[in-house]
Every structure is written in structure tokens, then in C-alpha cells.
Coordinates of C-alpha atoms and ligand atoms in Angstrom, one line a residue:
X73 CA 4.5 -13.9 -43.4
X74 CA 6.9 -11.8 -40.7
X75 CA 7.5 -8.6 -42.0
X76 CA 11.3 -7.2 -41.5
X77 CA 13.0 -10.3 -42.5
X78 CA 16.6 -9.4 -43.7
X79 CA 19.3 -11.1 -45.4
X80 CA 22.3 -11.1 -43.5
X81 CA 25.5 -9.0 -43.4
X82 CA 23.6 -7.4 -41.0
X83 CA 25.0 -5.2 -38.4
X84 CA 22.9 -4.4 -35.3
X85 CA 23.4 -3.2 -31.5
X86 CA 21.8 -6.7 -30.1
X87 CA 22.0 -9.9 -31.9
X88 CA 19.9 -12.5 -30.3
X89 CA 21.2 -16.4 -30.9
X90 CA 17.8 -18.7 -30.7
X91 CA 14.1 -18.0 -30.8
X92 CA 12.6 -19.8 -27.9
X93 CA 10.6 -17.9 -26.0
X94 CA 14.0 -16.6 -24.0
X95 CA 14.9 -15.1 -27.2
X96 CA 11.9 -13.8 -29.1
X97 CA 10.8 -12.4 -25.4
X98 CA 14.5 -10.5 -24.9
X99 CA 14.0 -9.8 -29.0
X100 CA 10.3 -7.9 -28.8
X101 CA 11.5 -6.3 -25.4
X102 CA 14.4 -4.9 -26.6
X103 CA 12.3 -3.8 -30.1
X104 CA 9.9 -2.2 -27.9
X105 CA 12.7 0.0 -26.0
X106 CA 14.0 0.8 -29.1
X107 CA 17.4 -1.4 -29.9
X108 CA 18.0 -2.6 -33.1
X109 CA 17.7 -6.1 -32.0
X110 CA 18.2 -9.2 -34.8
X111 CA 16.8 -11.9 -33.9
X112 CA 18.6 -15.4 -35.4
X113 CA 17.2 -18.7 -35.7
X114 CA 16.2 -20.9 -39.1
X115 CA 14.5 -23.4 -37.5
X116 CA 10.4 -21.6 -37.4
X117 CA 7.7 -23.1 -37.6
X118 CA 8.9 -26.2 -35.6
X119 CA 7.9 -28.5 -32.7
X120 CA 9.9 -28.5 -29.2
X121 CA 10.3 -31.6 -27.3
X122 CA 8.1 -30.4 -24.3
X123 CA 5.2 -30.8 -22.3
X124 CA 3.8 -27.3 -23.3
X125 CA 2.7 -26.8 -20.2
X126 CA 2.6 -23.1 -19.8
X127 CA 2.3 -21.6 -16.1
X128 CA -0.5 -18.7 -15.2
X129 CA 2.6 -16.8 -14.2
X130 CA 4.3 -17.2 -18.0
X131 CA 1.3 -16.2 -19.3
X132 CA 0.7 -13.3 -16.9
X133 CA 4.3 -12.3 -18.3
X134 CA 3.6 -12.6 -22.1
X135 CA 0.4 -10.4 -21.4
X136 CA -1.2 -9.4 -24.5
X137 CA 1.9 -9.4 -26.7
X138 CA -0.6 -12.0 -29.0
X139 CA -4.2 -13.0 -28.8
X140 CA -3.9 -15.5 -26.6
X141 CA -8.1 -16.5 -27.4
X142 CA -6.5 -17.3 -30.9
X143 CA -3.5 -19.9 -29.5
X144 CA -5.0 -23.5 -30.2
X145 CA -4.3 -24.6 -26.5
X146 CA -5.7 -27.4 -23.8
X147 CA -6.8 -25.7 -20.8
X148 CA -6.1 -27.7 -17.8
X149 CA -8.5 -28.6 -14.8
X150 CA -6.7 -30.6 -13.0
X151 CA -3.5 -32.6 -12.3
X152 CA -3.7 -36.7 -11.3
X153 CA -1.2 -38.1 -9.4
X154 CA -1.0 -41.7 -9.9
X155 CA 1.1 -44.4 -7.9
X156 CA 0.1 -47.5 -10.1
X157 CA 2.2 -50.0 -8.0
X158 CA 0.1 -49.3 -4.8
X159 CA -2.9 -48.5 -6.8
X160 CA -3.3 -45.1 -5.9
X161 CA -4.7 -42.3 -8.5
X162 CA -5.4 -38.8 -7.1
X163 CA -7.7 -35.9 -9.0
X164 CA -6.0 -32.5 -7.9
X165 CA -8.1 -29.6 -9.2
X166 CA -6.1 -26.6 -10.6
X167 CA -8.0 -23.0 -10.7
X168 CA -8.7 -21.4 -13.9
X169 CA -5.7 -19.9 -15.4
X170 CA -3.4 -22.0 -13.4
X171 CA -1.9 -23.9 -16.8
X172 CA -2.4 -24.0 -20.0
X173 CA -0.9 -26.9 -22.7
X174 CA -0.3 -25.8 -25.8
X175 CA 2.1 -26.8 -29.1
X176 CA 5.5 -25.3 -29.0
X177 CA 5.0 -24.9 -32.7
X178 CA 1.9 -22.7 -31.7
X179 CA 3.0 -21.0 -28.4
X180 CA 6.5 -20.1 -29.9
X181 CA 5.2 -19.3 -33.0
X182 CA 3.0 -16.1 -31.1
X183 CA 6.3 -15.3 -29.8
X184 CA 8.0 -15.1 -32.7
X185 CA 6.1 -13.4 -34.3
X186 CA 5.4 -11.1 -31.4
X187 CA 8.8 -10.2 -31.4
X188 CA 8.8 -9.1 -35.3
X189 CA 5.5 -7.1 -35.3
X190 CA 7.5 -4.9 -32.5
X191 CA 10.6 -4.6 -34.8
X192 CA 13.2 -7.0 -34.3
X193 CA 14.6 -8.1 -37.3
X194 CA 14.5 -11.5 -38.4
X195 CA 17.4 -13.5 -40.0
X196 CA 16.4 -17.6 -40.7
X197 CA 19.4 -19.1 -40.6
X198 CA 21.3 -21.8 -38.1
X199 CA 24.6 -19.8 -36.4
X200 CA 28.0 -21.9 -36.9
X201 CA 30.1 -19.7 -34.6
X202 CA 31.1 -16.3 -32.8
X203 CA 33.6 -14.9 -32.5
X204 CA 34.4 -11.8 -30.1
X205 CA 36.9 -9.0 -30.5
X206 CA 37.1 -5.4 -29.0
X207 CA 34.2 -3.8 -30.7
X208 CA 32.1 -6.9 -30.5
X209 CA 30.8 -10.2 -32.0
X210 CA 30.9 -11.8 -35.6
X211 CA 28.1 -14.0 -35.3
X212 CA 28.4 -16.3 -38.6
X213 CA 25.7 -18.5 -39.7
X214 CA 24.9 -20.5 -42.3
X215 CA 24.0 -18.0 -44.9
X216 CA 26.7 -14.7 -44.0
X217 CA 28.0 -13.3 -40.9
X218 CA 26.3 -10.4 -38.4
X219 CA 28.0 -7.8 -36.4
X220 CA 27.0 -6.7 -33.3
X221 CA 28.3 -4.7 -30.1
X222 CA 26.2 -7.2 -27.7
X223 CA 25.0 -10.7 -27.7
X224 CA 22.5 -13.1 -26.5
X225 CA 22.3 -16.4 -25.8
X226 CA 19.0 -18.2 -25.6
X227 CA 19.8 -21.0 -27.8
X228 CA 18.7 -23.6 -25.7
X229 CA 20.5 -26.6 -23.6
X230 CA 23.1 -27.1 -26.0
X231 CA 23.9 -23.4 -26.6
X232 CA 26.6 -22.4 -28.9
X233 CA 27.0 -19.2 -27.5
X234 CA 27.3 -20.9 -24.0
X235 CA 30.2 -23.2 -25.5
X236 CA 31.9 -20.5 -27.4
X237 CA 32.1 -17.6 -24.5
X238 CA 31.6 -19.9 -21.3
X239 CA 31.5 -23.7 -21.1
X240 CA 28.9 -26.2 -21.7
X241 CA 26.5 -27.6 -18.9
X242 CA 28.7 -30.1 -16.9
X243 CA 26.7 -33.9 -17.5
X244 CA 25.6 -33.8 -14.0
X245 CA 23.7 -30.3 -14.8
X246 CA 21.7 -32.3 -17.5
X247 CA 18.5 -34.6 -17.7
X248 CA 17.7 -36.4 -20.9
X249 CA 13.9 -36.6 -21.4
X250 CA 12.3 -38.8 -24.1
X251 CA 9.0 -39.7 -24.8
X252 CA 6.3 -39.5 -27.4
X253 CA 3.7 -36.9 -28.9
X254 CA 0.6 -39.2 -29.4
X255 CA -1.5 -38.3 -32.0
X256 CA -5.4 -38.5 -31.4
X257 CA -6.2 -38.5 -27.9
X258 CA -6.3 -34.9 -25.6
X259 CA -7.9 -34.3 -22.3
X260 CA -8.1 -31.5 -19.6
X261 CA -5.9 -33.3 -16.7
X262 CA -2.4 -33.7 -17.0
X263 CA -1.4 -37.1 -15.4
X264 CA 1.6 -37.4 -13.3
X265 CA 2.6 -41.2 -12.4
X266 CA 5.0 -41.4 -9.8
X267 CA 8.1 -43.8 -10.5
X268 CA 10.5 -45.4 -8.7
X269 CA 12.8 -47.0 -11.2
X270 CA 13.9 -44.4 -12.5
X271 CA 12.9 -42.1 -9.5
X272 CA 11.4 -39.5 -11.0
X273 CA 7.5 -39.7 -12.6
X274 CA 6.1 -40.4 -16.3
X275 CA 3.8 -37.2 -17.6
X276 CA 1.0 -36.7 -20.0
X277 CA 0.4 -32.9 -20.7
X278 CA -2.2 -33.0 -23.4
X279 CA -2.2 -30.6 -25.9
X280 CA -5.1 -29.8 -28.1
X281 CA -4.8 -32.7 -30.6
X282 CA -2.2 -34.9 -28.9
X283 CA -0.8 -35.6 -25.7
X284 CA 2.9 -35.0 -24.6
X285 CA 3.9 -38.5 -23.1
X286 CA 7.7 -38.1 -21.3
X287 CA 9.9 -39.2 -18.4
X288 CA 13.5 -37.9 -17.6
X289 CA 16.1 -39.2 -16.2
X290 CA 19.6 -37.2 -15.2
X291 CA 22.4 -37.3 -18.0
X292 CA 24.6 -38.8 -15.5
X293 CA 22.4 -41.7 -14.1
X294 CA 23.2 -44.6 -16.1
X295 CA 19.9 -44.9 -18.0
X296 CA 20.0 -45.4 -21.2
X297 CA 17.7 -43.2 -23.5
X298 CA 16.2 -46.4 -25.2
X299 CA 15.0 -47.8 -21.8
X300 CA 13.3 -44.7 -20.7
X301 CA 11.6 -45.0 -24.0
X302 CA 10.4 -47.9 -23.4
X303 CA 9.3 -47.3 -20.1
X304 CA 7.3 -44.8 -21.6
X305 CA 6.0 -46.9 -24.6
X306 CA 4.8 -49.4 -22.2
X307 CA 2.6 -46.9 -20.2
X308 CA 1.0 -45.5 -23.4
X309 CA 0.5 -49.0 -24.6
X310 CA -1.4 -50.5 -20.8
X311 CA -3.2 -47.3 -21.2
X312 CA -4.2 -48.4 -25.0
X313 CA -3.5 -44.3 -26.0
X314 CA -1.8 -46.0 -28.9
X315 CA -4.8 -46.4 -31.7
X316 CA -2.9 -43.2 -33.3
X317 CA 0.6 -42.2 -35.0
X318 CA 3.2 -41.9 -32.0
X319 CA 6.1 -39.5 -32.5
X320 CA 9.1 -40.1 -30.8
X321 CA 11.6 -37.1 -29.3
X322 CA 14.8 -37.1 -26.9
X323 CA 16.0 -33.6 -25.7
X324 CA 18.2 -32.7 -23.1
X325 CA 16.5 -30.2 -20.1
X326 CA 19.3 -28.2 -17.6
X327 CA 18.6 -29.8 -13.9
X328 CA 21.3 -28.0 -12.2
X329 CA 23.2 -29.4 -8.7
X330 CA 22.2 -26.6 -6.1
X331 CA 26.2 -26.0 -6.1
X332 CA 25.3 -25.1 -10.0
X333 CA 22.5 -22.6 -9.3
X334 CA 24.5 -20.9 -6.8
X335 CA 27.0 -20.5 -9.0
X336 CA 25.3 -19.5 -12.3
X337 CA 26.8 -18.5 -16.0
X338 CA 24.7 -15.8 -17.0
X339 CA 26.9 -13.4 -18.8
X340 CA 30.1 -11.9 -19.5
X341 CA 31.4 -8.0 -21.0
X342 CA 29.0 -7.8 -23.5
X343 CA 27.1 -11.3 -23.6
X344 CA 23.7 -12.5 -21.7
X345 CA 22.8 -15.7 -21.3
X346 CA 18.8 -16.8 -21.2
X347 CA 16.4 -19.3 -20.3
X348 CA 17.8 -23.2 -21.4
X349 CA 20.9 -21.5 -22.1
X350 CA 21.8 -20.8 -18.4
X351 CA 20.2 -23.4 -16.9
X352 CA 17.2 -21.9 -15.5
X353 CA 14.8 -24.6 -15.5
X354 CA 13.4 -26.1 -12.3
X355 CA 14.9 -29.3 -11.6
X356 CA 11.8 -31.1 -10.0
X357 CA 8.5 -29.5 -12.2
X358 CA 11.0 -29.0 -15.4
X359 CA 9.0 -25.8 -15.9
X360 CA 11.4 -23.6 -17.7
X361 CA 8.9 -21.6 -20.1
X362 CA 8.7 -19.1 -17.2
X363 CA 12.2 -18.4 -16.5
X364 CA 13.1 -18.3 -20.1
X365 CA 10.6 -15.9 -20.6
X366 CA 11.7 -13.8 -17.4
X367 CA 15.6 -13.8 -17.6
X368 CA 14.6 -12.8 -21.4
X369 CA 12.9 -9.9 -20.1
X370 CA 15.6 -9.2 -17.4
X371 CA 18.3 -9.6 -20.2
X372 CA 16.7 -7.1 -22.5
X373 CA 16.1 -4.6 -19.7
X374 CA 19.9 -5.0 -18.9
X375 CA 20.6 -4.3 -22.0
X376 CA 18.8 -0.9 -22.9
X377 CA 20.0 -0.1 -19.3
X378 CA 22.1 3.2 -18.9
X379 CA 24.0 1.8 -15.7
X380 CA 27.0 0.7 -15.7
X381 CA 28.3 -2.7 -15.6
X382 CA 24.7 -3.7 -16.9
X383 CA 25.7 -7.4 -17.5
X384 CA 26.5 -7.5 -13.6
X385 CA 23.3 -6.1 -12.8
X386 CA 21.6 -8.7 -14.6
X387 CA 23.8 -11.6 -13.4
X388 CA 22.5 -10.4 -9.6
X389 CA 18.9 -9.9 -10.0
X390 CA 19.2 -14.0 -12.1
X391 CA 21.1 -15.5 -9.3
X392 CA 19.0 -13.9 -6.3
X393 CA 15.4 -13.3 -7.7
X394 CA 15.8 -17.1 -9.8
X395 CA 18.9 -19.0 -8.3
X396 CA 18.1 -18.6 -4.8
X397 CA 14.6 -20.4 -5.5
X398 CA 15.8 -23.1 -7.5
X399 CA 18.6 -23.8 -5.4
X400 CA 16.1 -25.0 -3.2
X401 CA 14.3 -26.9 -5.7
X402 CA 17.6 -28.8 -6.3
X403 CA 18.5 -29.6 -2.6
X404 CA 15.1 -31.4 -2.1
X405 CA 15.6 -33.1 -5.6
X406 CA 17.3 -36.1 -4.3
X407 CA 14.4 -36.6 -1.4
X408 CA 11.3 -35.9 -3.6
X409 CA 12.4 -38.2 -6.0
X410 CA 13.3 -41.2 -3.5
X411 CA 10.9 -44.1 -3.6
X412 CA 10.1 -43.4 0.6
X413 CA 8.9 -40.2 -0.2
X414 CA 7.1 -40.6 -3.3
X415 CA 5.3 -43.4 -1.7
X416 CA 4.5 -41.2 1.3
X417 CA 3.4 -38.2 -1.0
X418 CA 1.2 -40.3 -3.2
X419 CA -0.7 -41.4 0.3
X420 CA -0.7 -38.1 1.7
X421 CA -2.5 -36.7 -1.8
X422 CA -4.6 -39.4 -1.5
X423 CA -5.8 -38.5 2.0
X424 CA -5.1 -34.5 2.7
X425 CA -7.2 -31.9 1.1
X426 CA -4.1 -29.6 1.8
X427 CA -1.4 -31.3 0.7
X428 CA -3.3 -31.7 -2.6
X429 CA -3.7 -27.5 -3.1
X430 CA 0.1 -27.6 -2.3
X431 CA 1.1 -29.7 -5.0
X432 CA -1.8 -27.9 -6.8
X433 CA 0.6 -25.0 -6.3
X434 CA 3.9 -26.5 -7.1
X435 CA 2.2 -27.6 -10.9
X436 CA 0.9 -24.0 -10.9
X437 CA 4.3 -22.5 -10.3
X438 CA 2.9 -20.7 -7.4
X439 CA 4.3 -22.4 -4.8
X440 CA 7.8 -21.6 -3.5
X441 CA 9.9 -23.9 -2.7
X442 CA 11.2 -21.3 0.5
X443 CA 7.7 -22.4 2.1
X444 CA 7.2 -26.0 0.5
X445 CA 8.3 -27.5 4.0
X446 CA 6.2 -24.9 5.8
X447 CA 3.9 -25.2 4.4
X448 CA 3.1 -28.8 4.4
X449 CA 4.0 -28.9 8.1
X450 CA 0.8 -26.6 8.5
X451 CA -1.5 -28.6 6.6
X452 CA -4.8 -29.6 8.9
X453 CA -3.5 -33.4 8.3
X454 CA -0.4 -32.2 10.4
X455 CA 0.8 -36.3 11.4
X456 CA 1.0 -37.3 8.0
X457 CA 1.9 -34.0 6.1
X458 CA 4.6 -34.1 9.0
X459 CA 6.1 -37.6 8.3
X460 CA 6.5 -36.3 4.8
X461 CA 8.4 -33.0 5.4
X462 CA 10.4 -35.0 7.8
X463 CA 11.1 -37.8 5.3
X464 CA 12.3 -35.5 2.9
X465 CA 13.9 -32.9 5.1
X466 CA 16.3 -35.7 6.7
X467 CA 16.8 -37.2 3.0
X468 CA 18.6 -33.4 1.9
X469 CA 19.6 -32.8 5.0
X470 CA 22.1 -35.9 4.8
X471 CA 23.4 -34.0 1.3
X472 CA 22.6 -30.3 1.9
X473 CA 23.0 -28.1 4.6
X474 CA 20.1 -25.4 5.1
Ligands
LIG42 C1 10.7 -33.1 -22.8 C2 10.6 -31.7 -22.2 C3 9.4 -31.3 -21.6 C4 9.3 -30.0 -21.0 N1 8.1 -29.6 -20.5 C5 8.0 -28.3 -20.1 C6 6.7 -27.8 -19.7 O1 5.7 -28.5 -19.8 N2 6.7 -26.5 -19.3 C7 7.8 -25.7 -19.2 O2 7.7 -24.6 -18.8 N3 9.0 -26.2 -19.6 C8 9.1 -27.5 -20.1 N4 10.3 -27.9 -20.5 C9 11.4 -26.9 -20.6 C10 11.3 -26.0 -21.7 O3 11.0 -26.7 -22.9 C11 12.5 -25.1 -21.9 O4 12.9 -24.7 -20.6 C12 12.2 -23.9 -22.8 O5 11.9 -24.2 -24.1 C13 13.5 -22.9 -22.8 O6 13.3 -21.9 -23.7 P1 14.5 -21.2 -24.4 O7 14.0 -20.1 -25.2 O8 15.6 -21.0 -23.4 O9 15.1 -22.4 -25.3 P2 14.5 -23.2 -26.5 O10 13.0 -23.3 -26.3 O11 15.2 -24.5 -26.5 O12 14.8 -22.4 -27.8 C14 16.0 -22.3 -28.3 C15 16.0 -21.9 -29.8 O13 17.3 -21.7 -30.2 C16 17.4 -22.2 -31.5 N5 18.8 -22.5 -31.8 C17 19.6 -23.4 -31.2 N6 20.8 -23.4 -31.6 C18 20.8 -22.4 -32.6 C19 21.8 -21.9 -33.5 N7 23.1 -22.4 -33.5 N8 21.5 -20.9 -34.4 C20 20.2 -20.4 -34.4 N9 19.3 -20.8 -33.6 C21 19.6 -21.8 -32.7 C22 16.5 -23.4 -31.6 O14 16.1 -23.7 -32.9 C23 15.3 -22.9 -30.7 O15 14.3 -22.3 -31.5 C24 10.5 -29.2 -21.1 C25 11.6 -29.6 -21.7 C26 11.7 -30.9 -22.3 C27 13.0 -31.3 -23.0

């Protein structure tokens, strides 16, 4: 049980719309600097389409808010790399600590309750609209209404705050993933199978009692949903993971144009935006844990700021400390997803010691994408690791402009 639950008619300095980890993060930070924070979502405990894969640096950021030895979580050794059409499969060793798969139930259950244990209170309820006035919000939900001087936003891809005060994600900015939790069968690798219809790759992250089966494709592509399904069903089926009950899921991830990310919607007088809700999710890995977990932080600090303007000062440090990376990550989107270069990555795994700790890295989250091309070049197996920067730098350099 979560002590300081409240009924609503509520009034608070902060209320906080969604409790992902973007919001019960900005919710126990925020407690912790001493805001009445309230922290609104009904829908705990639940499942979140995802991999669950959780990133060293996530973790490094959640410290020792819960006892992490208590999470029920799948701790990874290694990512494979798999081109099935040319028959090549790749072990990639991760370090301890590198990444972690766990059940969103689990992972942003801690949170939650994270985020009450430092004071925020707790309304369980679904929000049906804001609306914004001189002195604040009127945040009404399904069981009363809550007032509060400022607002956040970390209620996912589909955000109601983000439709109510800015303007949904433009179709382009979304992916639609879909895929299956499979019940009965874990592991300590994730697999990632490189695809080239759709472009893009199949995951398994497994979890500690099932694995997270899923492919995306972007909103705008043409794909239906029940095709990527199937795609998916047909690779857990040749790899006979199906002896066990397989649950289906569809969810929408931000995978914002660079044009997007250098442009972001992160806030207005009064309102923050976080995590899914702005968009910050990398477009190529899809981690977005991390960044909803940082811009929560970053919103919360903002917040309990004395400096002025403090909605401006968090809409800087998101666009150049977040943006400016995954703007990169978008511009080589288009060539790391193109059949030449997948093919020419899965051989160059298959054959270069270094090329294998940089995509090591990129799973980790520890590789930036400002040295990805660098740092590839450099790699002892310089011919081949050089056909594949050039392959991709001349596919985005056709689109983007460095
Ligand atoms: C299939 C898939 C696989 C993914 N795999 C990974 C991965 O392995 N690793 C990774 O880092 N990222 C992954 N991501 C991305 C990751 O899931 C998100 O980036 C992350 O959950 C964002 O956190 P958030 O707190 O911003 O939003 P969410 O986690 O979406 O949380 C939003 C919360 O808001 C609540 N809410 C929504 N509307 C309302 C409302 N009107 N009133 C009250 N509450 C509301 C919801 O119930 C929810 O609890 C994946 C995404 C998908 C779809």
C-alpha cells in the first residue's frame, strides 16, 4: 500500500500528468526539494509495451531511490546480432551493468512508489482535460478536478497535456511497434535480427519470466500493424519460442525527424513537458527510459528553481544536452536502417572485434552518436569499418547536411 494517497479536489504547486518513469522521477524529485507535487495516473500496477531494457546510465540515475537487488530483472551478457537471410549470427558481449531487462510493471512500480515514500501525493485516477487560466491549471480527471500553479506532462506518446497546451506528435514523428510478451522462455542475451522489409530489426529483450518479442515500423510508412505482427509471430514461431501463452501489444514510440529534435516542444509559461511526452526517445536504439528519467529530473530541478524564466532554462539544457544528440541519431536513421548498410554492419560484426564493442556501446547507451562515425573509422579493421561509415555517411549525407 502507498501511503499519501488523496482523493481529489486537491490543490497543489506541481501536478504531474502520468507515472512513467518521466513522471514519478520529476514527482519524487520535486518531493525531495520540497514541492507539494501530485502525482496523477490510475493506471498502477500495469504492464508497458516495451522492451524493458533499462541502460547502466538509467540506472546510474535512479541510484538508490529502491533496492534495486529486490527488482525481479534479467541481467544481460550479451547482445546477438543476427542477419538470418545471409546466415550470419553474432555474440556481442556487454559488461556488467551495461543493461538490465526488467517488467515495466516491476521497474515502474519501484518508481512509483519511490516517488510516494518521498512525499508526492498520489491521486489514481485517468485525467480527461486541463484547462489553463491566469493563476494556473484545472487538471479534471475522472473522479474531481485539481488545481495547480504548474504542470507536467509525462503522459506518454499520446499525451493529453501535449494535445491540450501544444500539438500532438506530427505522424511522421511516430513509430508503431507491436509485438508479443512470450510467456515461459528468458535468457541473458537480447537478440537483435536485422531486417530489411521493413528496414529496421526484430528484438527479443528477455525479461525474467518472458521475453519482449517486437519490431517497429514509422507511423507513416505504409505498414500495417497486422503485418508487423505477423512478421513477428513468424519469427517466434521458426524459433519454436511459442510452447507458452503469447500476449499481444501495439504502442506508439516518438522517432522524431532531426528537423523535429531541433525544434522540440518542451514547455510553455507554466507547463514542462517529459520523456514520451516530448519526444525524447532515440530513434534508432528506441531507448527512451533514460531520457524520460533525465528530462524528469531536469523538469523538477526547473521547477523548484529560483531563476527566472525557469521553463526556458529547462527547454535549453533538453534541446542542447538531449536534442543535439538525437538529432544525430535521426540523420543517420535513414542509412542505418537501409538494407546496404545493414548487410555491411552485420558482416563487419561478424568480422571486427571493434566494431562489435561499438555496437556494444550503442546497446549500452554509452556510445555517442557525435563519435559513432569516428569512431568506427578508427577501428583496427579500418577497410571494412571504413566502407561502412562511408555507406552510411553518403546515405544521410544525400538527406542531411552535417
Ligand atoms: C514496444 C516498445 C519497446 C520499447 N523498448 C524500450 C527499451 O527496451 N528501453 C527503453 O529505454 N525504452 C524503450 N521503449 C521506450 C519507453 O517505453 C518509453 O520511452 C518510456 O516508457 C517513456 O516513459 P514516460 O514516463 O515518458 O512515459 P510512459 O512510460 O508511457 O508513462 C506514461 C504514463 O502516463 C499515464 N497516462 C497517460 N495518459 C494519462 C492520463 N490522461 N491521465 C493519467 N495518466 C495518464 C500512463 O498510464 C503511463 O503510466 C520502448 C517503447 C515501446 C513502445
Amino acid at each position: 500500500m502507498y501511503h499519501a494517497e488523496v482523493t481529489p479536489k486537491v490543490t497543489a504547486d506541481v501536478v504531474i500528468v502520468g507515472a512513467g518513469p518521466a513522471g514519478c522521477w520529476a514527482a519524487r524529485t520535486l518531493a525531495l526539494l520540497g514541492a507539494r507535487v501530485t502525482l496523477v495516473d490510475g493506471s498502477h500496477p500495469r504492464e508497458k509495451p516495451c522492451g524493458g531494457g533499462v541502460t547502466g546510465r538509467a540506472l546510474a540515475l535512479v541510484g538508490d531511490a529502491f533496492d534495486r537487488g529486490a527488482l525481479p530483472r534479467s541481467n544481460i551478457r550479451a547482445a546477438r546480432f543476427v542477419d538470418s537471410s545471409r546466415r550470419i549470427s553474432t555474440h556481442v558481449p556487454l559488461a556488467d551493468g551495461d543493461l538490465m531487462v526488467a517488467s515495466r510493471t516491476d521497474f515502474d512500480g519501484a518508481l512509483f512508489a519511490a516517488a510516494a515514500a518521498a512525499g508526492a501525493r498520489i491521486v489514481r485516477a485517468r485525467v480527461t482535460d486541463i484547462a489553463r487560466d491566469a493563476s494556473g491549471f484545472t487538471v479534471t480527471t475522472d473522479t474531481g478536478a485539481i488545481r495547480a500553479r504548474t504542470l507536467v506532462g509525462a503522459d506518454g506518446a499520446n499525451s493529453l497535456v501535449r494535445r491540450r497546451l501544444a500539438r500532438p506528435f506530427d505522424r511522421a514523428d511516430l513509430s508503431i511497434a507491436t509485438g508479443y510478451f512470450v510467456r515461459g522462455v528468458t535468457s541473458d542475451e537480447v537478440v537483435i535480427e536485422l531486417l530489411a522489409d521493413p528496414p529496421g530489426y526484430i528484438w527479443s529483450f528477455p525479461r525474467p519470466t518472458h521475453l519482449a518479442v517486437g519490431i517497429c515500423a514509422q507511423a507513416d510508412a505504409g505498414v500495417p500493424v497486422a503485418s508487423l505482427r505477423a512478421t513477428a509471430l513468424d519469427w517466434i514461431r521458426a524459433r519454436q519460442l511459442d510452447g507458452g501463452a503469447l500476449d499481444a501489444y501495439s504502442w506508439p514510440i516518438p522517432s522524431l525527424s532531426a528537423a523535429s529534435f531541433a525544434s522540440l516542444t518542451t514547455s510553455g509559461p507554466g507547463w514542462y513537458l517529459a520523456g514520451d511526452a516530448a519526444g525524447l526517445v532515440d530513434p534508432i536504439t528506441r531507448e527512451g527510459i533514460y531520457f524520460a528519467l533525465l528530462s524528469g529530473e531536469w523538469a523538477a530541478q526547473a521547477i523548484a528553481s529560483s531563476g527566472a524564466l525557469p521553463e526556458r532554462q529547462y527547454h535549453q539544457r533538453v534541446q542542447e544536452e538531449i536534442g543535439a544528440e538525437l538529432v544525430r541519431a535521426a540523420r543517420y536513421k535513414a542509412g542505418f536502417f537501409r538494407p546496404e548498410f545493414t548487410r555491411l554492419l552485420a558482416e563487419a560484426l561478424a568480422q571486427s572485434a571493434g566494431v562489435r564493442a561499438i555496437m556494444a556501446g550503442l546497446v549500452a547507451g554509452t556510445q555517442p552518436y557525435a563519435t559513432l562515425k569516428w569512431s568506427l573509422a578508427r577501428t583496427a579493421e579500418f577497410g571494412l569499418a571504413w566502407r561502412l561509415v562511408r555507406s552510411k555517411w553518403y546515405n544521410q549525407r544525400s538527406v542531411f547536411k552535417e
